[in-house]
PDB file of C-alpha atoms (C1' of nucleotides) in Angstrom:
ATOM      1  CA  UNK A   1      13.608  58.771 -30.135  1.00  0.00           C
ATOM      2  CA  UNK A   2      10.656  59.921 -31.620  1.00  0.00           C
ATOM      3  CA  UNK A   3      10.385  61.979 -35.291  1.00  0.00           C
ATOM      4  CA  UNK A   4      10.997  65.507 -35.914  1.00  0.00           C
ATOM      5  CA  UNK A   5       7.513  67.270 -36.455  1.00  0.00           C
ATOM      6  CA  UNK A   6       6.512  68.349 -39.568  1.00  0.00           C
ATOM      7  CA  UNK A   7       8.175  71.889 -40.769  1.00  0.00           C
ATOM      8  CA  UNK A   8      10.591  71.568 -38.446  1.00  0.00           C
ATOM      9  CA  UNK A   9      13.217  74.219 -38.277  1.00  0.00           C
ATOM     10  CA  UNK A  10      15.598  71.527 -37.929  1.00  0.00           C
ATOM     11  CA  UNK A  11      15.447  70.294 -41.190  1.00  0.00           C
ATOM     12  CA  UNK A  12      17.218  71.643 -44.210  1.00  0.00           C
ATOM     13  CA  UNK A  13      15.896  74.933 -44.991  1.00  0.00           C
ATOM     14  CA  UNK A  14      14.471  75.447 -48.606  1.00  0.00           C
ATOM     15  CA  UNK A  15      16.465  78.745 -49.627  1.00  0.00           C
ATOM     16  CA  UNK A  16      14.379  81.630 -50.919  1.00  0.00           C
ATOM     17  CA  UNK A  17      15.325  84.753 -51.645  1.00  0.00           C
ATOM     18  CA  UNK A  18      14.689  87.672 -49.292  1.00  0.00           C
ATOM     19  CA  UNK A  19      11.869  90.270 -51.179  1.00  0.00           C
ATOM     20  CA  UNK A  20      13.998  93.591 -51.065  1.00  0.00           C
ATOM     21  CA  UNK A  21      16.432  91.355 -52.918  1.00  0.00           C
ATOM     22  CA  UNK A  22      14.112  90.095 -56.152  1.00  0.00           C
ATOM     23  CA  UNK A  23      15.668  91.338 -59.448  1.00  0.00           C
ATOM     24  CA  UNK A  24      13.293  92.327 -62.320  1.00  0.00           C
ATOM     25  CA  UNK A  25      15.207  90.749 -65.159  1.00  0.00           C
ATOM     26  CA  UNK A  26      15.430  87.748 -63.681  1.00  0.00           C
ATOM     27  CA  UNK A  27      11.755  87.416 -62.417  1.00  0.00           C
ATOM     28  CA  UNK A  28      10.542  88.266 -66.289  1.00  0.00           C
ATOM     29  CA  UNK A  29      13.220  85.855 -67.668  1.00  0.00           C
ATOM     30  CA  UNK A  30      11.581  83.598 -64.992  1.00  0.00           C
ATOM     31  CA  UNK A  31       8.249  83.907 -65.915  1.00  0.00           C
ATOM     32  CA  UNK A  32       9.611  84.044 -69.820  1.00  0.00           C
ATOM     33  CA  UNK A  33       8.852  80.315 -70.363  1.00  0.00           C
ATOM     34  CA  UNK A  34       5.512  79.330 -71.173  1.00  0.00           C
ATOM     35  CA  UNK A  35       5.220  76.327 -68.835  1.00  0.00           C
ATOM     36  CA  UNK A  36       6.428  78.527 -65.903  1.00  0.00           C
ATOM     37  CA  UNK A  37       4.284  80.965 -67.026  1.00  0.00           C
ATOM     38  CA  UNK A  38       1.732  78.702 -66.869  1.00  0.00           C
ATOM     39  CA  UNK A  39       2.536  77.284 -63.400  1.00  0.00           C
ATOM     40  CA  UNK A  40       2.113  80.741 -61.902  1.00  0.00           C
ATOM     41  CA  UNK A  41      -0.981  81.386 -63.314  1.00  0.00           C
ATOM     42  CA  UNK A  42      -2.213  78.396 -61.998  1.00  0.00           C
ATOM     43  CA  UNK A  43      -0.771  79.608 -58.379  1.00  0.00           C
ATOM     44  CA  UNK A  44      -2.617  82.362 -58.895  1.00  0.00           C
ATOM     45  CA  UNK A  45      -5.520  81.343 -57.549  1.00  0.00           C
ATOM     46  CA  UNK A  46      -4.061  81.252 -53.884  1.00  0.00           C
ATOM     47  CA  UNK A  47      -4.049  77.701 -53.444  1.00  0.00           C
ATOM     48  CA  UNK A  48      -1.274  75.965 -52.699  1.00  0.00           C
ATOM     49  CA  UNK A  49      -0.089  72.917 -54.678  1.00  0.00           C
ATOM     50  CA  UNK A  50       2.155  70.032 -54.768  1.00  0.00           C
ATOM     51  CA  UNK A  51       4.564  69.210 -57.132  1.00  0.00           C
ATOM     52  CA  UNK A  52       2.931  66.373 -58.365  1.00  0.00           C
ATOM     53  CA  UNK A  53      -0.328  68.569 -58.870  1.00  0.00           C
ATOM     54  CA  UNK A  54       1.364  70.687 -60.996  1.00  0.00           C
ATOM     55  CA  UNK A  55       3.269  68.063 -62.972  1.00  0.00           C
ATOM     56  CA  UNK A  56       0.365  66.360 -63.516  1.00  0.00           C
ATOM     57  CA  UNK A  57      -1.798  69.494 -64.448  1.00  0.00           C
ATOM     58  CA  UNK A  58       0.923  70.339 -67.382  1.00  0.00           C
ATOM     59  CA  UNK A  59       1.990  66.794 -68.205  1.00  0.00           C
ATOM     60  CA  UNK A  60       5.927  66.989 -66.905  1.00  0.00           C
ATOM     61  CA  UNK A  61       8.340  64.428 -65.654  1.00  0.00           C
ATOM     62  CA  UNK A  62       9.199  64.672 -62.038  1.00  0.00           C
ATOM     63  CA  UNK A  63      12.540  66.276 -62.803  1.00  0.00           C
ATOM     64  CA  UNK A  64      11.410  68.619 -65.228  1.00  0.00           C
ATOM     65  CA  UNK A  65       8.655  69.995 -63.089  1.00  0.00           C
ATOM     66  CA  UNK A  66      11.152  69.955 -60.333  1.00  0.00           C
ATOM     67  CA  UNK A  67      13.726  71.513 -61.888  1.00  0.00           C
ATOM     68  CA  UNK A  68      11.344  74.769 -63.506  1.00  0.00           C
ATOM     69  CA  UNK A  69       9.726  75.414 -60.054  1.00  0.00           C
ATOM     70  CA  UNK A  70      13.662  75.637 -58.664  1.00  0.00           C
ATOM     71  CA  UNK A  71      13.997  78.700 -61.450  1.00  0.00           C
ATOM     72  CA  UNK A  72      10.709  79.875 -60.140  1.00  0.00           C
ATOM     73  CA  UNK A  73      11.863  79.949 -55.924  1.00  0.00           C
ATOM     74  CA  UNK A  74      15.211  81.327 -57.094  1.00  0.00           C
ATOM     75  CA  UNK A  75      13.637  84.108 -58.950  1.00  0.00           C
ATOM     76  CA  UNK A  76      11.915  84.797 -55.800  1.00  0.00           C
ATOM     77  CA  UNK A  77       7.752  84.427 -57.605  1.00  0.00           C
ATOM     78  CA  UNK A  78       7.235  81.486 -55.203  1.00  0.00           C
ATOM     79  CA  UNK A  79       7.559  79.682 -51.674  1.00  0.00           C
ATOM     80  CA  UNK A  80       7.711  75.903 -50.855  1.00  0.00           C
ATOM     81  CA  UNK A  81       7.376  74.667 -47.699  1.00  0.00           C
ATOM     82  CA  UNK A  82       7.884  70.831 -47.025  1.00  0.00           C
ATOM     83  CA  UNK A  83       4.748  69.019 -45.596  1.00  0.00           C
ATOM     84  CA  UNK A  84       5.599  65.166 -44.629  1.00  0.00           C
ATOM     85  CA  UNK A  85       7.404  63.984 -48.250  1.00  0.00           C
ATOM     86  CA  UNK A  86       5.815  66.403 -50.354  1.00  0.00           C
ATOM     87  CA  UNK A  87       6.608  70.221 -50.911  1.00  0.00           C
ATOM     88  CA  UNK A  88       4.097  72.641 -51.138  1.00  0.00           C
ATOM     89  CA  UNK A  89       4.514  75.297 -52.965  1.00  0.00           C
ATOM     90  CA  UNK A  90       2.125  79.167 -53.489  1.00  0.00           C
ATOM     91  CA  UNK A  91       2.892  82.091 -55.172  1.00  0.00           C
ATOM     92  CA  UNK A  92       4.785  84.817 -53.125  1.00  0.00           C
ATOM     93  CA  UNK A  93       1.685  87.175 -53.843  1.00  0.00           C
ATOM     94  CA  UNK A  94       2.880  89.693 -50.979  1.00  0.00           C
ATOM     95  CA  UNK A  95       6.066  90.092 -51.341  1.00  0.00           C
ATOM     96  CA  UNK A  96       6.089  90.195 -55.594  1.00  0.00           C
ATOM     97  CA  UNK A  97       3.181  93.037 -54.904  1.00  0.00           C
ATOM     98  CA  UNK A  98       5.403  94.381 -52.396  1.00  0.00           C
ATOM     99  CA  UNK A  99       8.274  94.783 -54.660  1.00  0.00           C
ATOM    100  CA  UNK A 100       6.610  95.096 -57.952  1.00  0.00           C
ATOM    101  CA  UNK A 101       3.490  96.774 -57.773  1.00  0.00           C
ATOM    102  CA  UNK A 102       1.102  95.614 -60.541  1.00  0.00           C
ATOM    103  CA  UNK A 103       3.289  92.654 -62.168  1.00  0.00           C
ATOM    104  CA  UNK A 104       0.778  90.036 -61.116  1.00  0.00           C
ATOM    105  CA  UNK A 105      -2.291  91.715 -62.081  1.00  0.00           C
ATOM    106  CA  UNK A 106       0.068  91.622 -66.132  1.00  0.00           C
ATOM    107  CA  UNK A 107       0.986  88.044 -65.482  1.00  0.00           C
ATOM    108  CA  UNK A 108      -2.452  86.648 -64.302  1.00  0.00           C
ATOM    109  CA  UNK A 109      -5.223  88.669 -65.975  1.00  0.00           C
TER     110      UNK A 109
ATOM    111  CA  UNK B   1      15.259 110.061-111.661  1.00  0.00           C
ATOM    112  CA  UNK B   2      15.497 111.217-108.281  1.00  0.00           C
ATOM    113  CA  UNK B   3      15.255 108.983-105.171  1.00  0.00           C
ATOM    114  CA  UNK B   4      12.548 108.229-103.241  1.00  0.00           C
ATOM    115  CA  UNK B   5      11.862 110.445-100.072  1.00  0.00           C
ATOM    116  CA  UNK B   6      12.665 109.510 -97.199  1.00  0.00           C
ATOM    117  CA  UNK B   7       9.875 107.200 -95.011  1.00  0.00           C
ATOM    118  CA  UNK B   8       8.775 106.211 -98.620  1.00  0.00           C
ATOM    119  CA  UNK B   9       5.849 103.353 -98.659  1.00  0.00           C
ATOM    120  CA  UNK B  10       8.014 101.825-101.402  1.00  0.00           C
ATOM    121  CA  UNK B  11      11.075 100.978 -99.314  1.00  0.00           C
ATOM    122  CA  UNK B  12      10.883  97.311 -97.290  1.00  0.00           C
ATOM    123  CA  UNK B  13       8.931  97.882 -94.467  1.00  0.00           C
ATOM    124  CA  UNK B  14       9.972  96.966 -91.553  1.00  0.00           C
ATOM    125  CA  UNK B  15       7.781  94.095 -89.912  1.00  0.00           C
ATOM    126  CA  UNK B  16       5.974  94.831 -86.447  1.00  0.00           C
ATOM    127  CA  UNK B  17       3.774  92.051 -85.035  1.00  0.00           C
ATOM    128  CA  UNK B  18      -0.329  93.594 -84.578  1.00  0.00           C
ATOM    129  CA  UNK B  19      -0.372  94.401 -80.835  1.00  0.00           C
ATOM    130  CA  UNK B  20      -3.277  91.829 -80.752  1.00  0.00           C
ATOM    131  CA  UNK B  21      -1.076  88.842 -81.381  1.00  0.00           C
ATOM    132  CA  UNK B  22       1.612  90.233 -78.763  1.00  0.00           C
ATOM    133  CA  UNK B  23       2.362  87.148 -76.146  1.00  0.00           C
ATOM    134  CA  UNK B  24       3.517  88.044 -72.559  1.00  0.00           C
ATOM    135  CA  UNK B  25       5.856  84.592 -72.577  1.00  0.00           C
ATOM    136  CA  UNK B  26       7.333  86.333 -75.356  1.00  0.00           C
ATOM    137  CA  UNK B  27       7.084  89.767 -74.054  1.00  0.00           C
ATOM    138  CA  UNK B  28       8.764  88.348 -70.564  1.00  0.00           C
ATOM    139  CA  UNK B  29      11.349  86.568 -71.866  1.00  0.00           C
ATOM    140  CA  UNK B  30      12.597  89.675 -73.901  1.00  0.00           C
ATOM    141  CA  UNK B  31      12.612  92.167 -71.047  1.00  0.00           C
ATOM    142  CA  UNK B  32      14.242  89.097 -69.011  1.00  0.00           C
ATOM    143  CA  UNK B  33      17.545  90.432 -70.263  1.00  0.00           C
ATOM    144  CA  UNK B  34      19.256  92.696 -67.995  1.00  0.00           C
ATOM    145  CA  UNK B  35      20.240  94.651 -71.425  1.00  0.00           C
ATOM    146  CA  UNK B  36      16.927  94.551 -73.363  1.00  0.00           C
ATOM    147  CA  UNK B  37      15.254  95.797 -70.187  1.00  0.00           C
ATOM    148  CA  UNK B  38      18.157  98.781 -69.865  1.00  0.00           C
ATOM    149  CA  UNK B  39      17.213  99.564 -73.566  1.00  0.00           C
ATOM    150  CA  UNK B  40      13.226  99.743 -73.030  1.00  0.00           C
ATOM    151  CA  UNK B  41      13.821 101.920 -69.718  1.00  0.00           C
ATOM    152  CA  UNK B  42      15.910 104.434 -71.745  1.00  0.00           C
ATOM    153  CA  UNK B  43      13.052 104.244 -74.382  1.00  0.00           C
ATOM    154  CA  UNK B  44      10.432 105.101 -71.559  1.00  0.00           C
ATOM    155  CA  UNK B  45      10.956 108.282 -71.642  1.00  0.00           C
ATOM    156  CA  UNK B  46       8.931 108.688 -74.746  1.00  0.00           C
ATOM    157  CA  UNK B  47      11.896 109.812 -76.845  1.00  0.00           C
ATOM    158  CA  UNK B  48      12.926 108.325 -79.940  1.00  0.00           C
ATOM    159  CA  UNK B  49      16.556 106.975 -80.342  1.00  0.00           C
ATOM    160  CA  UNK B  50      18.617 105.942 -83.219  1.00  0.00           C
ATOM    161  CA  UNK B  51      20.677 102.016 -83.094  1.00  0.00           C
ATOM    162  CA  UNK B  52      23.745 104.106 -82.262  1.00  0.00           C
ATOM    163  CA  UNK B  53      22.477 106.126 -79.101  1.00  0.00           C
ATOM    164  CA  UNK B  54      21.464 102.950 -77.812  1.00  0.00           C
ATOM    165  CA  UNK B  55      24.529 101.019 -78.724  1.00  0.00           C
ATOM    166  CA  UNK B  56      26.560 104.444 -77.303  1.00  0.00           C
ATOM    167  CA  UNK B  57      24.464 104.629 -74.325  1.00  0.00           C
ATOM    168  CA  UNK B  58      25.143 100.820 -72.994  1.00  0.00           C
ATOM    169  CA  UNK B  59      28.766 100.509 -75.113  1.00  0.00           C
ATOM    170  CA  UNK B  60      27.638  97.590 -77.240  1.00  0.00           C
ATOM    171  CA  UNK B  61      29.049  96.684 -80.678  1.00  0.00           C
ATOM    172  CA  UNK B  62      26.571  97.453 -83.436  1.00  0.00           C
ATOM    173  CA  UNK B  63      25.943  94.145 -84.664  1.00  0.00           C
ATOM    174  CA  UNK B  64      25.372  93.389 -80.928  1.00  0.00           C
ATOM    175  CA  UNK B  65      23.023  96.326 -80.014  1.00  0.00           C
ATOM    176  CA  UNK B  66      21.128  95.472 -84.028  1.00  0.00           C
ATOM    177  CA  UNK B  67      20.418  91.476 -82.607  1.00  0.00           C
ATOM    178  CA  UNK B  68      18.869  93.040 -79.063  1.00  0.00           C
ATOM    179  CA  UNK B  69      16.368  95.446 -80.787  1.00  0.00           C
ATOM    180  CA  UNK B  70      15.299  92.785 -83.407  1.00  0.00           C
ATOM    181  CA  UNK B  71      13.964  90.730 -80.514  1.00  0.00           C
ATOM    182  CA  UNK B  72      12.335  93.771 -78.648  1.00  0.00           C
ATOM    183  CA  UNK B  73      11.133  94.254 -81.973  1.00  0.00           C
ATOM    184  CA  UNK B  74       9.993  90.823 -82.563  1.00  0.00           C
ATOM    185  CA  UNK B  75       8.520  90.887 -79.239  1.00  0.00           C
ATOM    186  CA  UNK B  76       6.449  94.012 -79.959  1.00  0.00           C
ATOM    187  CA  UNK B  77       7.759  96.323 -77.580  1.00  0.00           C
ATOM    188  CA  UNK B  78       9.494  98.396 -80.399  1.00  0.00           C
ATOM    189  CA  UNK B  79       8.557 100.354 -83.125  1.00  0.00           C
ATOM    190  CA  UNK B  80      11.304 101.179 -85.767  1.00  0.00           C
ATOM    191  CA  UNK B  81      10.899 103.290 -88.646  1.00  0.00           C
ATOM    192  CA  UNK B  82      13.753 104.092 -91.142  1.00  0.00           C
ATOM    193  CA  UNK B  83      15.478 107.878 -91.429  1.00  0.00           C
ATOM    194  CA  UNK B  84      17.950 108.451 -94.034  1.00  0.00           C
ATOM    195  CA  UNK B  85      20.488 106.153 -93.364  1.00  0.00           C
ATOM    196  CA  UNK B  86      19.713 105.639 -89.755  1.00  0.00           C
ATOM    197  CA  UNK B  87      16.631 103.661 -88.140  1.00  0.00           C
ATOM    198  CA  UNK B  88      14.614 105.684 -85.085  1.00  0.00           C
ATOM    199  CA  UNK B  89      13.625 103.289 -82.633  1.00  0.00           C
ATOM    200  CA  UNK B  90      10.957 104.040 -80.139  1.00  0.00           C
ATOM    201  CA  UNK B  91       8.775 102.217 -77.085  1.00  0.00           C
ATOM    202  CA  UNK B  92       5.482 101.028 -78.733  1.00  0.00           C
ATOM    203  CA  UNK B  93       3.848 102.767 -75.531  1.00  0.00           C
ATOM    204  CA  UNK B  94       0.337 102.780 -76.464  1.00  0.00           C
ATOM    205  CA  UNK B  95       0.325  99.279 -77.706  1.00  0.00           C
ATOM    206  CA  UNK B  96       2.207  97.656 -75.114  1.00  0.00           C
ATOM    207  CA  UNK B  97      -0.451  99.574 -72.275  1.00  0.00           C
ATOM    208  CA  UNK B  98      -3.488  98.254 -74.346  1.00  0.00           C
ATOM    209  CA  UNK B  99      -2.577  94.458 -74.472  1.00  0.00           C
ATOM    210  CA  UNK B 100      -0.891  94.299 -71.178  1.00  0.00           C
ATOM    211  CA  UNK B 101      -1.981  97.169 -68.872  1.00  0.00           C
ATOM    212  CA  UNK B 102       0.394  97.829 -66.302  1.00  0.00           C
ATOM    213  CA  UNK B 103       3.275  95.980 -67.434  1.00  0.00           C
ATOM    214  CA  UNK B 104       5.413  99.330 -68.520  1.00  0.00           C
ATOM    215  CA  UNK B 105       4.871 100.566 -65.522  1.00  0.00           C
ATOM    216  CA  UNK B 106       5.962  97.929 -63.676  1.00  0.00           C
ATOM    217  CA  UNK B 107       9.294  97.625 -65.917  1.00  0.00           C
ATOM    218  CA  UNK B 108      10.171 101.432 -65.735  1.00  0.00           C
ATOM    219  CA  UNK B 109       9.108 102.425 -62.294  1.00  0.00           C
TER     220      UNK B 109
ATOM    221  C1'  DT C   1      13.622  48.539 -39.540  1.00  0.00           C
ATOM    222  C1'  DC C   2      11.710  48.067 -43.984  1.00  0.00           C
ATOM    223  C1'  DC C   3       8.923  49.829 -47.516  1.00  0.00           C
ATOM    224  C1'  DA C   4       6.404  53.034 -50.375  1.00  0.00           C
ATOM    225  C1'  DT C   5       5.881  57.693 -51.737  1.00  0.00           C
ATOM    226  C1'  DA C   6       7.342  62.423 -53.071  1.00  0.00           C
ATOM    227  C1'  DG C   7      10.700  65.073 -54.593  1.00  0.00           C
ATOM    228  C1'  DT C   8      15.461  66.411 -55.784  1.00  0.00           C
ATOM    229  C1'  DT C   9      19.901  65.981 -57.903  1.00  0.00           C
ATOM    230  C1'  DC C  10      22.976  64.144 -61.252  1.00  0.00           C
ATOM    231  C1'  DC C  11      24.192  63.682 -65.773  1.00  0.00           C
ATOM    232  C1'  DA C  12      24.498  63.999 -70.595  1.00  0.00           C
ATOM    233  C1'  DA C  13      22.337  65.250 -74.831  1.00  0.00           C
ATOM    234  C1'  DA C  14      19.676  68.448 -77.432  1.00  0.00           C
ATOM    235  C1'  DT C  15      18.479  72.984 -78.247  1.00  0.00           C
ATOM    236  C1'  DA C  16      18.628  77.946 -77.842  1.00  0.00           C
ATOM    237  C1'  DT C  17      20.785  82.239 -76.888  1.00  0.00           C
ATOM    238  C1'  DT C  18      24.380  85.549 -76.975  1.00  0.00           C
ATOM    239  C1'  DT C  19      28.400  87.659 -78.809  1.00  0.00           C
ATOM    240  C1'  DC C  20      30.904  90.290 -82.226  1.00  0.00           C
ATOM    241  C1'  DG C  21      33.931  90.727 -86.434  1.00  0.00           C
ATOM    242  C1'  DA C  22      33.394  90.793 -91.251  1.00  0.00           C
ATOM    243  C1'  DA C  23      30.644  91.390 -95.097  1.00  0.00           C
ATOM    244  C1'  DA C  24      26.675  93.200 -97.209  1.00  0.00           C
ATOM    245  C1'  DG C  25      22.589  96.579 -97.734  1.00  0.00           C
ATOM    246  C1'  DA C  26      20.453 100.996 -97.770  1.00  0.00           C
ATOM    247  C1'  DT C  27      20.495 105.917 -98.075  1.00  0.00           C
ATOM    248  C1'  DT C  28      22.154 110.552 -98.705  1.00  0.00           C
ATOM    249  C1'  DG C  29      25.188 114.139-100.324  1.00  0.00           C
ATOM    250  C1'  DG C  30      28.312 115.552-103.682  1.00  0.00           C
TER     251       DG C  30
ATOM    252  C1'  DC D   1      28.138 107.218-109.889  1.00  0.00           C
ATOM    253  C1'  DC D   2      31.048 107.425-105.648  1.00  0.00           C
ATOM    254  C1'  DA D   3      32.061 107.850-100.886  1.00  0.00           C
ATOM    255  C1'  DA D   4      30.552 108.188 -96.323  1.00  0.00           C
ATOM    256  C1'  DT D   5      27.467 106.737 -92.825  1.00  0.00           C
ATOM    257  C1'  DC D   6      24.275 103.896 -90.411  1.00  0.00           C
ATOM    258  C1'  DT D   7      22.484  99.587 -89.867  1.00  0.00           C
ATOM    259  C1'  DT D   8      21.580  94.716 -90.654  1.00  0.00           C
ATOM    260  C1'  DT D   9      22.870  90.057 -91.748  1.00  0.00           C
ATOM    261  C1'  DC D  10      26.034  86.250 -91.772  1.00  0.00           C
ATOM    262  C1'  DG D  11      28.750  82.961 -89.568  1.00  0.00           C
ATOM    263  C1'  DA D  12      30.914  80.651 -86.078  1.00  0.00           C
ATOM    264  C1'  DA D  13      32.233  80.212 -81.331  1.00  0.00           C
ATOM    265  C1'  DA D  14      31.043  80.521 -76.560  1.00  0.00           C
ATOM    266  C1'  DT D  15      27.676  80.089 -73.211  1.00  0.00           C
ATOM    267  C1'  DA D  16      23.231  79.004 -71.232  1.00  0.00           C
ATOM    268  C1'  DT D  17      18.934  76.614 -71.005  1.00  0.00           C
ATOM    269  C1'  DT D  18      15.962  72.736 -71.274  1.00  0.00           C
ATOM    270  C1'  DT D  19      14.889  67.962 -71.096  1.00  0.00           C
ATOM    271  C1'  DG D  20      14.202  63.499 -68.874  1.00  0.00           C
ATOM    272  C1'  DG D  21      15.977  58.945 -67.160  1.00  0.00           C
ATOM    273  C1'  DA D  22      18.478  57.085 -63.348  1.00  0.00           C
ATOM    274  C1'  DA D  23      20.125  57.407 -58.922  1.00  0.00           C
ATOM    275  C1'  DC D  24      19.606  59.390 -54.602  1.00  0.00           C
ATOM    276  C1'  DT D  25      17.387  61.620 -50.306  1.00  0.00           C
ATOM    277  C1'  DA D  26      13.818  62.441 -46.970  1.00  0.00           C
ATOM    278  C1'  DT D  27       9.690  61.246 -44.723  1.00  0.00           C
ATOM    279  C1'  DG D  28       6.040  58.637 -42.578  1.00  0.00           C
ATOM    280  C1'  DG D  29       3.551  54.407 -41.944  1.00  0.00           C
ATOM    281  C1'  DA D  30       3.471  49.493 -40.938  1.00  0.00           C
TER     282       DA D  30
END
DNA sequence: TCCATAGTTCCAAATATTTCGAAAGATTGG
DNA sequence: CCAATCTTTCGAAATATTTGGAACTATGGA
């Protein structure tokens, strides 16, 4: 038998919070460190990044990236999607809009 | 001799960071408090408060409700200027819309 | 199947934050 | 000066966060 296809929906689902649910205190305590500050702002630009990009673009051992873009998801201020072995992650930039009008515009100016 | 009136320049001043040196890490990680942001969305109102409204209005012990308003203090999102015995306490409103534009709305919306 | 790659999880240590009672400081009125 | 009031600071315990190496998991290619 042949290999699941990419994105499957078979495969364990990465668990993000639903928009309507996002709480304010913890996205600002999320975005309350300066290296996950950092990380979104460089999301910001729309692209969409591995984890290695972004542990190599702020200097971070695997776990410690790993484990700061986990806070990130949870808080709801980003999406990862797995793509063969890597995870891809982007900013949520519709649905933190959605539910808090303005806060990127403060966090990425 | 009689005492010094109240608001004197004499008296310790109170020490407020210069809203150019305000940092939205720091800003974020203060209003990433469920409490801290309960205490700057009764503040939005525009009216000043003294420590023990606050403390009154979300049942905290005063040394606890004195430690929360240092940091939103520290963070520049405060001012505080003594009265008689008591210390008013208000949302630095102005300041906070000049270095981060947006941001109180999106907290007290 | 075996291997290499990418990422996560586990774990423990280090550090930081939060809490609140007790003590201390500051100010006013008498 | 004294007492009353409001607030801050101290100190110590409880809790939470952050860090990074090691082990583990998942995937795709050979």
């Amino acid at each position: 038998m042949t290999h699941m296809p990419v994105d499957s929906p078979s495969r364990d689902r990465i668990i993000h919070p639903a928009t309507d649910t996002l709480d304010l205190a913890t996205v600002m305590r999320a975005v309350g460190d300066p290296l996950r500050l950092a990380i979104v702002r460089l999301l910001a630009d729309g692209k969409e990044r591995t984890c290695n990009d972004l542990q190599q673009a702020l200097g971070l051992p695997a776990s410690t990236g790993s484990y700061h873009l986990r806070l990130l998801r949870e808080a709801g201020l980003t999406h990862t999607r797995p793509h063969g072995t890597q995870r891809i992650t982007s900013l949520r930039r519709a649905d933190v809009e959605h539910r808090f009008p303005g806060l990127l515009q403060v966090l990425t100016r």
